[in-house]
Coordinates of C-alpha atoms (C1' of nucleotides) in Angstrom, one line a residue:
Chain A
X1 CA -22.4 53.5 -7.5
X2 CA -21.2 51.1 -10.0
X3 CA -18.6 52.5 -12.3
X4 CA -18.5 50.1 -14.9
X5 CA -14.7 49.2 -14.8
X6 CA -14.8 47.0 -17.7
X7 CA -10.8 45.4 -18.9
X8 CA -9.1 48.2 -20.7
X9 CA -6.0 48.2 -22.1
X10 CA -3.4 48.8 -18.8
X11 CA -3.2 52.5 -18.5
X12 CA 0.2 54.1 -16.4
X13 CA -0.5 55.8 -13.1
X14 CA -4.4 54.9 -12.7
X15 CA -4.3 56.9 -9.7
X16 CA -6.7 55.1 -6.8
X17 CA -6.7 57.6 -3.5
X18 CA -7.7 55.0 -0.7
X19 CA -10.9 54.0 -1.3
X20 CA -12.1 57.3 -2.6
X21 CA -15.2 57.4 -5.3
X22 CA -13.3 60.8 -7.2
X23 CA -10.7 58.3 -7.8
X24 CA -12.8 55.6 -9.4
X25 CA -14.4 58.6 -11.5
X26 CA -11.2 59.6 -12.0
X27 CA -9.7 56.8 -14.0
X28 CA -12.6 56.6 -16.1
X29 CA -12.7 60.1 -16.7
X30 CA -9.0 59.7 -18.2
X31 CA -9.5 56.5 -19.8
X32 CA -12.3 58.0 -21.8
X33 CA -10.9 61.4 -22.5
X34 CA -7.3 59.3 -23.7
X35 CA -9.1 56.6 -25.7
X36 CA -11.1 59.5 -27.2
X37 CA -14.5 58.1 -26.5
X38 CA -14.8 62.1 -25.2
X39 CA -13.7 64.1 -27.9
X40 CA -11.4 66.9 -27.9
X41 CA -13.1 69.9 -27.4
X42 CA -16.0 68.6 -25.6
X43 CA -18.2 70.4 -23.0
X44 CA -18.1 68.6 -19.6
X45 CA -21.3 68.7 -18.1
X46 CA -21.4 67.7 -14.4
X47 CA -24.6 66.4 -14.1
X48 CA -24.7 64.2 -17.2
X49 CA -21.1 62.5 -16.2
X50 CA -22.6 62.4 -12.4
X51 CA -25.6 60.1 -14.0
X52 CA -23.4 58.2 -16.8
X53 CA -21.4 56.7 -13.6
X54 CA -24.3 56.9 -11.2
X55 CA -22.4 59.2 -8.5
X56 CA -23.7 62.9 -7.2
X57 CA -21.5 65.8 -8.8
X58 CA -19.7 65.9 -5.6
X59 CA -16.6 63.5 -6.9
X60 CA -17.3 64.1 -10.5
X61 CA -16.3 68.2 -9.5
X62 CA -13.0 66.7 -7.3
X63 CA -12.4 64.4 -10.3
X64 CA -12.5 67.3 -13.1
X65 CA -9.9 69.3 -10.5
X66 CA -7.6 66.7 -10.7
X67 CA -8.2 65.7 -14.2
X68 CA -7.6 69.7 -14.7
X69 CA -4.1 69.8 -12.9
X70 CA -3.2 66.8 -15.2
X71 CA -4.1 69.0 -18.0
X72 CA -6.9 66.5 -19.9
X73 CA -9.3 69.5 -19.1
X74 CA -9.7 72.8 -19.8
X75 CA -11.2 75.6 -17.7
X76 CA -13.9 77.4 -19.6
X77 CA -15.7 80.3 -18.7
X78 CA -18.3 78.0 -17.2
X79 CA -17.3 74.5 -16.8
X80 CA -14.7 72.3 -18.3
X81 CA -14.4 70.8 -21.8
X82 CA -11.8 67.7 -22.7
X83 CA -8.5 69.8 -24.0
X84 CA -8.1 69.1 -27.4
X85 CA -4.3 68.5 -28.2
X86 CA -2.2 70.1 -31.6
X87 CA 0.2 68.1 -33.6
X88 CA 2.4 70.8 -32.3
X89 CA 1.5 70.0 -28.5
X90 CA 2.3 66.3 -29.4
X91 CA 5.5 67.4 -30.8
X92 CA 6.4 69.3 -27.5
X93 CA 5.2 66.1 -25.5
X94 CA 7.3 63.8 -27.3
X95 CA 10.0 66.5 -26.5
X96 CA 9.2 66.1 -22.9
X97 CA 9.3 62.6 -23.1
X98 CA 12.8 62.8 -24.6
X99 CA 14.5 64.7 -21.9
X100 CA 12.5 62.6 -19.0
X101 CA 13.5 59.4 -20.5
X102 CA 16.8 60.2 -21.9
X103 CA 17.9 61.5 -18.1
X104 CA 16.7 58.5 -16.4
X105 CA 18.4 56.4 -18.8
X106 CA 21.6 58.0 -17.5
X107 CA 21.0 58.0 -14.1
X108 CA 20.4 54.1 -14.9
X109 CA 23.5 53.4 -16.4
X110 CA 25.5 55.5 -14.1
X111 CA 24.2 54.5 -10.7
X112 CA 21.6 51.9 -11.2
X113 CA 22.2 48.6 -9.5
X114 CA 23.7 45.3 -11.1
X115 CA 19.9 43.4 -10.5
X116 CA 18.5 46.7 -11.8
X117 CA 20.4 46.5 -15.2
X118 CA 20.2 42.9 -15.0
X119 CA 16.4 43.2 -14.9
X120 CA 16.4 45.4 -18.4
X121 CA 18.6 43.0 -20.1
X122 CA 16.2 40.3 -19.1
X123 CA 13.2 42.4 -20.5
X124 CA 15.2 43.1 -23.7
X125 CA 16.0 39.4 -24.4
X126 CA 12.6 38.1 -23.6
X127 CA 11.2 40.7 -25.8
X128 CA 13.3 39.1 -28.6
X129 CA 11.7 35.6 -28.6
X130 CA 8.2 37.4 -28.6
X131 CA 6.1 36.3 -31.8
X132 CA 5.3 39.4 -33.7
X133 CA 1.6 38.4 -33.6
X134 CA 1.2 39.0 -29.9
X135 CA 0.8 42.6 -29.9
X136 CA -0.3 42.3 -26.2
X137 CA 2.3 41.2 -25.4
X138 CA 4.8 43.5 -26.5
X139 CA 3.1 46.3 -25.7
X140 CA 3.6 45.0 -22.2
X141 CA 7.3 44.0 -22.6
X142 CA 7.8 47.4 -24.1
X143 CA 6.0 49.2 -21.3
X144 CA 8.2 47.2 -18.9
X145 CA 11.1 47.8 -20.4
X146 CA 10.9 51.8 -19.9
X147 CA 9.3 50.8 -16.4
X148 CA 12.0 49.1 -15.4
X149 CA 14.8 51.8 -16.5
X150 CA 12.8 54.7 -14.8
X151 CA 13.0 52.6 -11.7
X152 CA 16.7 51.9 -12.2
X153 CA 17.2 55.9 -12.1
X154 CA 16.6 56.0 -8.6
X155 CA 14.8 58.9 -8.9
X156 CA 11.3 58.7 -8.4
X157 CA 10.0 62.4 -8.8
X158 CA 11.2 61.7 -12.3
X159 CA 9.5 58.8 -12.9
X160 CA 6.4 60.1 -11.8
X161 CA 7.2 62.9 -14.3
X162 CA 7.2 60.3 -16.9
X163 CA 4.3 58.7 -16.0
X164 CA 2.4 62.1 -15.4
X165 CA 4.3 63.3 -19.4
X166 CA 2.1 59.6 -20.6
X167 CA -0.9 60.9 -20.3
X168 CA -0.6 62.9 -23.3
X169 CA 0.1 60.4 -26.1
X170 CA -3.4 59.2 -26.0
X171 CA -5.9 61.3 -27.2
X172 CA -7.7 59.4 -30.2
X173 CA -6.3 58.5 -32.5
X174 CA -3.5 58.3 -31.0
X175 CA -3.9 55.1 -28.2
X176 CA -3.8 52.5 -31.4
X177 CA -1.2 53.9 -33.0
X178 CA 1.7 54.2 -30.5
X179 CA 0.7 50.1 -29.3
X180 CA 1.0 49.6 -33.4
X181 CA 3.9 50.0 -35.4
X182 CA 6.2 52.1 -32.9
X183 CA 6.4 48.6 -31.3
X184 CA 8.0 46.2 -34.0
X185 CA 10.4 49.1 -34.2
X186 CA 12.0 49.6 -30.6
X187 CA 14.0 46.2 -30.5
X188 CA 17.4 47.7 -31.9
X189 CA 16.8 50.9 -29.8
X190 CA 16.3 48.9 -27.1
X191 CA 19.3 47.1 -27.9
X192 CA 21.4 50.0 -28.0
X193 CA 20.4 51.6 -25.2
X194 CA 21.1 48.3 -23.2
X195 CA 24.5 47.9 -24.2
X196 CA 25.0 51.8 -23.2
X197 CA 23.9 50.4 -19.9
X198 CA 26.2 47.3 -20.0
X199 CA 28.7 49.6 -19.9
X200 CA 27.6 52.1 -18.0
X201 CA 27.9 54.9 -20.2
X202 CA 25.7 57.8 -19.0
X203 CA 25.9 60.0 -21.7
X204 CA 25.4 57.0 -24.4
X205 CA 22.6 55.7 -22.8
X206 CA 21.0 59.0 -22.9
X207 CA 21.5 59.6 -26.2
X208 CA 20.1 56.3 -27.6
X209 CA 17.0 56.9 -25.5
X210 CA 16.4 60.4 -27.1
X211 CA 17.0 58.4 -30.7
X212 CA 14.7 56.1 -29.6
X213 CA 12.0 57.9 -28.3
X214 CA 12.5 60.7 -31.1
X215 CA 12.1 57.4 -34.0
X216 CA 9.1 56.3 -32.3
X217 CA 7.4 59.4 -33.0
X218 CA 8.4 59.7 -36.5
X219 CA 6.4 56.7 -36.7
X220 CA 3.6 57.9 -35.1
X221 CA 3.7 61.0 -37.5
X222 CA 3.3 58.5 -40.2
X223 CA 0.8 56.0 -38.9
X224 CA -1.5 59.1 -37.6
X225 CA -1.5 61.0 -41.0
X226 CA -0.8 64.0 -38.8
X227 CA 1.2 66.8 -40.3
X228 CA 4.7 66.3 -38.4
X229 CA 5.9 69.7 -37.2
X230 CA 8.8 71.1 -37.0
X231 CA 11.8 70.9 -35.4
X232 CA 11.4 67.7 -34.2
X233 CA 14.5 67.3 -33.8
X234 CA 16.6 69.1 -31.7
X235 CA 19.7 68.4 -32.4
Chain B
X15 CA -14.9 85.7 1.4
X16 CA -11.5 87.0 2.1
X17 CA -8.7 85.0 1.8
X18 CA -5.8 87.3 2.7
X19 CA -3.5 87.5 0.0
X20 CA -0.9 89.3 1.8
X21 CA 2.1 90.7 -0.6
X22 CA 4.1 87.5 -0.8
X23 CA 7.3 86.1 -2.1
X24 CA 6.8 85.7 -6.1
X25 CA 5.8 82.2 -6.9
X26 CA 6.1 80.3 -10.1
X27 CA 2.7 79.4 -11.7
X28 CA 0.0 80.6 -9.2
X29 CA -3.2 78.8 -10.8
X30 CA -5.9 81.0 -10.9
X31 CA -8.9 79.4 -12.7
X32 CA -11.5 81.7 -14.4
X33 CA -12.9 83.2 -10.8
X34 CA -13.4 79.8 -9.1
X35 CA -12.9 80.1 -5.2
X36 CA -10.7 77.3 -5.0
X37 CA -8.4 78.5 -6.8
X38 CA -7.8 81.2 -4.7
X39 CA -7.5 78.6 -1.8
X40 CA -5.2 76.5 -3.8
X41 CA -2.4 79.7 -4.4
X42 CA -3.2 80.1 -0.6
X43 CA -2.6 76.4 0.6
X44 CA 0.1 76.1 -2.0
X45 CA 2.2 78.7 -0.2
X46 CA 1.8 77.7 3.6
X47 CA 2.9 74.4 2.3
X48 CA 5.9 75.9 0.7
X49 CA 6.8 78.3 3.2
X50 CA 6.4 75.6 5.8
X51 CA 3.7 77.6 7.8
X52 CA 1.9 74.6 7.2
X53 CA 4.4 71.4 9.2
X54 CA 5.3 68.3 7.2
X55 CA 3.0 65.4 8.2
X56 CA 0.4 68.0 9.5
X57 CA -3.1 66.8 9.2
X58 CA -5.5 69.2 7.2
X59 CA -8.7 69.0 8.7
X60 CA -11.3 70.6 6.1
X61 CA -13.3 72.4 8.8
X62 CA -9.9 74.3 9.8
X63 CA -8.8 75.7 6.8
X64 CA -12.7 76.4 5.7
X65 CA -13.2 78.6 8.6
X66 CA -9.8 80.0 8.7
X67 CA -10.3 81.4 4.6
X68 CA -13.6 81.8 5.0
X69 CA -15.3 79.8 2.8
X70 CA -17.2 76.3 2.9
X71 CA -15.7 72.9 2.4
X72 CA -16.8 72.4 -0.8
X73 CA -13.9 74.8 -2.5
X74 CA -11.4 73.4 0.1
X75 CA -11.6 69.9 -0.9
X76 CA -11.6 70.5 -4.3
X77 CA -8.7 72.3 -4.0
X78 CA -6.8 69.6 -1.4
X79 CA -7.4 67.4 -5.1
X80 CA -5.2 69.7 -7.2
X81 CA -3.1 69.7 -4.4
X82 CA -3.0 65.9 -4.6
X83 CA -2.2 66.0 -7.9
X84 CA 0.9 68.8 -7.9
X85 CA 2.3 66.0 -4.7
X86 CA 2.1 68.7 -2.4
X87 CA -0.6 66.7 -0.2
X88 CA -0.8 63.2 0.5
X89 CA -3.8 60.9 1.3
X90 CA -4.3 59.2 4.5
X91 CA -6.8 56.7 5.5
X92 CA -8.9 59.0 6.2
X93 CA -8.3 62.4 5.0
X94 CA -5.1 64.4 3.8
X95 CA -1.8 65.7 5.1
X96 CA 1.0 68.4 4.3
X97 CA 3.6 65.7 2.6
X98 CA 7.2 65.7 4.1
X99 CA 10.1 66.1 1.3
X100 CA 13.2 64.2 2.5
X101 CA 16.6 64.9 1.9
X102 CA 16.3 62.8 -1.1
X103 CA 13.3 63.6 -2.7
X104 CA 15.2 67.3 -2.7
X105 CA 17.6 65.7 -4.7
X106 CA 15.5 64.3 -7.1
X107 CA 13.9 67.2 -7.5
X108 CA 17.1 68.8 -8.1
X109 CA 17.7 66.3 -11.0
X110 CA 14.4 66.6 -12.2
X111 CA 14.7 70.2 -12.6
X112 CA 18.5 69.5 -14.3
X113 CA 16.8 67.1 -17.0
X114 CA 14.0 69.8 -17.8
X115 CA 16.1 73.0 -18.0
X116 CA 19.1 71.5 -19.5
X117 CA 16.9 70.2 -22.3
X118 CA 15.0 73.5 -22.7
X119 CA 18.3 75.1 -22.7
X120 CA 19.0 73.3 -25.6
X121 CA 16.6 73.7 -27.5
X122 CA 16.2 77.3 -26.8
X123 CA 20.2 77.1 -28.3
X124 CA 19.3 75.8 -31.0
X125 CA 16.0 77.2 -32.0
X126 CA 15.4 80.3 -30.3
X127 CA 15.0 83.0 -32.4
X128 CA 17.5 85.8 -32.2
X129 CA 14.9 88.2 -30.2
X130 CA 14.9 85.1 -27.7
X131 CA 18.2 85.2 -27.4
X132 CA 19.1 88.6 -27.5
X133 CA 16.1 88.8 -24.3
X134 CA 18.1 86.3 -22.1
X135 CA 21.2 88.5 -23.3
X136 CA 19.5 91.5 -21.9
X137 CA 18.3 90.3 -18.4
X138 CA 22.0 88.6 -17.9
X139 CA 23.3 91.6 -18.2
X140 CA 21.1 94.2 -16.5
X141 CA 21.6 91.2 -13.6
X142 CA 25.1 91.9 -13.2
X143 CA 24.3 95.7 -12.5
X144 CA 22.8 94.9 -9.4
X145 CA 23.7 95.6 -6.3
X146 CA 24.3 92.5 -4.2
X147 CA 22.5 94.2 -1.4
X148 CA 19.0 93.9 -3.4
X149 CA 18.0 91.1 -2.9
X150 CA 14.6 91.2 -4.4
X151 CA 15.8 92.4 -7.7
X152 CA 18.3 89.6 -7.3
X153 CA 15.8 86.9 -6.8
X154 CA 13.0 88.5 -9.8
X155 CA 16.0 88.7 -12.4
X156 CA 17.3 85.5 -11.4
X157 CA 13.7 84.3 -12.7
X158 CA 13.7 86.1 -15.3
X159 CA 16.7 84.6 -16.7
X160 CA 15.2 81.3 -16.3
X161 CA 12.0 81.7 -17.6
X162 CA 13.2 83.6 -20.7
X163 CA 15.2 80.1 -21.7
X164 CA 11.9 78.2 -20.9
X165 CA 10.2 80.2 -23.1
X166 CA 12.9 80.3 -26.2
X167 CA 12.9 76.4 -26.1
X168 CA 9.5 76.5 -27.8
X169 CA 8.0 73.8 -25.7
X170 CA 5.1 74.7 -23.7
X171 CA 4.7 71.2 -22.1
X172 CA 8.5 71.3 -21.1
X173 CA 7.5 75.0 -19.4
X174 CA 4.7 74.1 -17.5
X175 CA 6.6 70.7 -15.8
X176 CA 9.7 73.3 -14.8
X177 CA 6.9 74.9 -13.2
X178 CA 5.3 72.0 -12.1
X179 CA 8.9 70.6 -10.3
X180 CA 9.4 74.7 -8.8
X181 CA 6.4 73.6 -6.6
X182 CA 9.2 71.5 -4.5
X183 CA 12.1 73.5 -4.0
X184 CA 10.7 75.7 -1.2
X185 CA 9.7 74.3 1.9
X186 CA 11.0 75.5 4.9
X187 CA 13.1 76.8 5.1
X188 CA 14.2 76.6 1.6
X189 CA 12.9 80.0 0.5
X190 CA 15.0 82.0 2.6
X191 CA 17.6 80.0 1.8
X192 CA 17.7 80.1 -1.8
X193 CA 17.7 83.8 -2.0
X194 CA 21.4 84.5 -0.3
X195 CA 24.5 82.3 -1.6
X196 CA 23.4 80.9 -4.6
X197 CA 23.0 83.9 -6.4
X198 CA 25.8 85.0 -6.3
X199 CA 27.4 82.1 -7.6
X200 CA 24.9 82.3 -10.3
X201 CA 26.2 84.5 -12.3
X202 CA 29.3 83.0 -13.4
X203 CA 26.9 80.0 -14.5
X204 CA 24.9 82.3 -16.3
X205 CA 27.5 83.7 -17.7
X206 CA 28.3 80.2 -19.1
X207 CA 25.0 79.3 -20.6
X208 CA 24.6 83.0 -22.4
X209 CA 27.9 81.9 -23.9
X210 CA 26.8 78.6 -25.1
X211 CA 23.4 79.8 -26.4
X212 CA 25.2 82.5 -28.8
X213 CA 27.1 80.7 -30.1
X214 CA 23.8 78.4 -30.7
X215 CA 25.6 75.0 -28.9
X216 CA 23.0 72.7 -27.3
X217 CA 24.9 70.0 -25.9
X218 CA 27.1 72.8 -24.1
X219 CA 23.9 75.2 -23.1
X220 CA 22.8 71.6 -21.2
X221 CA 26.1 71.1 -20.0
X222 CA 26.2 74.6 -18.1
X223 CA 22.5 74.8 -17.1
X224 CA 22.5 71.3 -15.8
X225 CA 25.8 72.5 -13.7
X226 CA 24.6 75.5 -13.1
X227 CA 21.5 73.8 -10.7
X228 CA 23.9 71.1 -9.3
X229 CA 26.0 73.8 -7.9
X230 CA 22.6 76.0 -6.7
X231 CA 21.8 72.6 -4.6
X232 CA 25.3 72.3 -3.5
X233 CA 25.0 75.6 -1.8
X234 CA 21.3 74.7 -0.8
X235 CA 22.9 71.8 1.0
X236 CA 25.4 73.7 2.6
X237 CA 23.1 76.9 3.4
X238 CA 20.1 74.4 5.1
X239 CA 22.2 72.0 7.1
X240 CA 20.6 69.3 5.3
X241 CA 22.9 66.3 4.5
X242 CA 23.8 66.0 1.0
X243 CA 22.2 62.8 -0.3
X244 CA 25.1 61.1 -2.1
X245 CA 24.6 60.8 -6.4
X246 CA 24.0 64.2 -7.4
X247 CA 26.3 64.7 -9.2
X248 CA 25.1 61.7 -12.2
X249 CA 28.1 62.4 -14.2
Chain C
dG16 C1' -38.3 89.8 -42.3
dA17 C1' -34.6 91.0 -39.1
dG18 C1' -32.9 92.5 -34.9
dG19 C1' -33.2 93.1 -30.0
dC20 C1' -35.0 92.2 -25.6
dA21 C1' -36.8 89.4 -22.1
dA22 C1' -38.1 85.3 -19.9
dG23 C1' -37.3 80.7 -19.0
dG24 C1' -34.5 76.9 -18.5
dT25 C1' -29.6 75.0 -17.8
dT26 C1' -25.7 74.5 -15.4
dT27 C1' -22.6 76.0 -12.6
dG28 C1' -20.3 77.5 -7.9
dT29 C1' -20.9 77.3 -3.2
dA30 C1' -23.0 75.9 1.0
dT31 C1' -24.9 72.6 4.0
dG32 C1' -26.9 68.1 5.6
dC33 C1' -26.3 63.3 6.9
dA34 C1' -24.6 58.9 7.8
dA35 C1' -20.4 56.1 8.2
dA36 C1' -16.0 55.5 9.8
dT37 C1' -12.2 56.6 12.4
dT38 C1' -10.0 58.5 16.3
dT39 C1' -10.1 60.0 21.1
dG40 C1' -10.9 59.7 25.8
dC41 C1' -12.2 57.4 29.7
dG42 C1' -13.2 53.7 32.6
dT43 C1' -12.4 49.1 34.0
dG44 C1' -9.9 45.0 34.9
dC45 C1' -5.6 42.8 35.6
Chain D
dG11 C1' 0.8 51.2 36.6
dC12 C1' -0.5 49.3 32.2
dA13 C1' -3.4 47.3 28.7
dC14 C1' -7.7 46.6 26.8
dG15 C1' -12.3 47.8 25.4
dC16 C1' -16.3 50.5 24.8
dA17 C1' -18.6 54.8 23.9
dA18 C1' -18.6 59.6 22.5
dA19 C1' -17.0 63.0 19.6
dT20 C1' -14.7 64.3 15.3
dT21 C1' -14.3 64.4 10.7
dT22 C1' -14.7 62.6 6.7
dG23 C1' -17.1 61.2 2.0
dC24 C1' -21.0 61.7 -0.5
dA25 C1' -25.4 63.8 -1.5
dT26 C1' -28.4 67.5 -2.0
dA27 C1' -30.0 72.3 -1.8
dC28 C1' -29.9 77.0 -3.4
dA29 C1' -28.8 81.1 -5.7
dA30 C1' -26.3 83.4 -9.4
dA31 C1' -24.5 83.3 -14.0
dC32 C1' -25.2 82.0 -18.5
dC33 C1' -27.4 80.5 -22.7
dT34 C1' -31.4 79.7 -25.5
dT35 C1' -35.5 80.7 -27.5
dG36 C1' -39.4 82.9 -28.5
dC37 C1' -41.8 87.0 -28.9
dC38 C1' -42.3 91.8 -29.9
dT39 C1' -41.1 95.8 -32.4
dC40 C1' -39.3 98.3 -36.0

DNA sequence: GAGGCAAGGTTTGTATGCAAATTTGCGTGC
DNA sequence: GCACGCAAATTTGCATACAAACCTTGCCTC
């Protein structure tokens, strides 16, 4: 077969089995469903995803399990279509997001290693020199920057929690605008939530995550055009 | 076919897809994995299990995905095995669960509606009628209780990854295990978080749920023989 | 002209076939 | 007695086959 895995922008947990063609089928499945080239709501026909990427309906049928047990895809009576996701759903996501996050945070601060918090400072203060022009870039820095404080929470059920919680944010249009504006925002979150570590103050560093995490969606609310639900804020 | 669904321990989120065979093979799988009746490390040859539910490959290997997915299953080279949960991945589930439930906690504090409330109210109490010698009823209410605060936090995507991380706490012999101390140390915790979500306080409803869990894994610990990891307690 | 029924075509859900790759077992040589 | 290597037997990964369920469409009847 010959998946055309053309350059994308870096998507968290691209999941390849060894050497399994589900898996390749997979990652484009998700891509497309996330960048919203497949649009909410969608019927998923087998056969017709089976030719687009030149495989037998064999992995495209293991694919849509695991695409299903990701929650991307919804079981219809017959079939699957792509799962179309409310502003409330987004709402609960970024809620998700904020206890996920804010927890690792403060299992960071409290027990992550001196190179481990060294390692986010480092992020943070290269992430300051960046040019505002090179988007790419801090989209990456930014990505590394929660990266490297999930891995400082020792606690890797959680961050594949995270990871897993990721998959939601991009349904169209939502891919351009969390890599927009949310960005140019985070450096005095960041900044906070760094000196929380400095000091290794669990329950601060927490706290400033949840901010953080909370303010980047009040962007997004704005930037999308979506009605913001309630309750965002929880407390 | 004829899978044998035998009357079994109650499990969080069975997965039954609209009449689809491997569904019924996942709940199966799922629960010999859990239970232990499938080993850690065991390899799970696709003929075996086929024969032994009485059905083709084709639904078993679709459902080994899903079961891929939830981390119950890991890939080898060639094939899949039952995954082995160390001591320390049980204690980062444990902290998984006590970022997810504390933060539903909270929010079900602060924005569960009175009905909510006044539910959770209602199973605390009828749970401290019973008589320690039922243990089923024990173990059903103790659910309950829990998956009445899920469900007054509002957040559907915060439910479903509680029920997500419950896929880890039993494997053998955890179970058993989990039925006998704990609970009756729960109710004094219980007692705690009722308190905290009527008089609608979030940060303390976190506070006593998050406790609450930590001590359920102290007695797991103790009940198992397992060594403690160190760090569970983050704060 | 509208509604219902039926027939045909899709599309799924499950089973099976086949070749490749890995593992197992045995024999041989050291 | 141990190690190495070759061959046979599993067992997978992917493809395809088949029947049942479903949807569409077109025709017939009222």
């Amino acid at each position: 077969m010959q998946i055309c895995v053309q350059s994308w922008p870096a998507m968290p947990h691209d999941d390849p089995l060894p050497s399994r063609l589900s898996s390749d089928v997979y990652n484009v499945l998700r891509r497309q469903i996330v960048t919203g080239e497949l649009r909410p709501n969608q019927p998923l026909i087998e056969l017709d995803l089976a030719e687009r990427l030149q495989v037998s309906r064999t992995p495209v049928r293991e694919c849509l399990q695991r695409l299903a047990h990701a929650g991307l895809v919804v079981p219809r009576k017959r079939g699957w279509a792509v799962r179309e996701f409310t502003p409330d759903e987004i709402r609960q996501n970024a809620e998700l997001r904020m206890a996920l996050e804010g927890y690792a945070a403060s299992l960071a601060a409290i027990r992550g290693s001196p190179s481990d918090i060294a390692a986010i400072v480092a992020i943070h203060e290269r992430r300051l020199t960046l040019r505002s022009s090179d988007e790419e870039k801090r989209v990456k820095t930014n990505r590394d920057f929660h990266d490297a404080i999930m891995r400082a929470s020792g606690n890797g059920r959680l961050t594949d929690a995270i990871y897993h919680s990721g998959q939601f944010y991009f349904n169209a249009p939502i891919a351009r605008a969390t890599t927009g504006e949310e960005l140019k925002l985070g450096n005095a979150d960041h900044a906070l939530i760094v000196a929380a570590l400095l000091k290794r103050d669990g329950a601060a560093a927490e706290r400033a995550m949840r901010a953080h995490i909370q303010r980047t969606f009040a962007v997004f609310w704005r930037v999308t055009g979506l009605a913001e639900p309630l309750h965002v804020q929880p407390r």
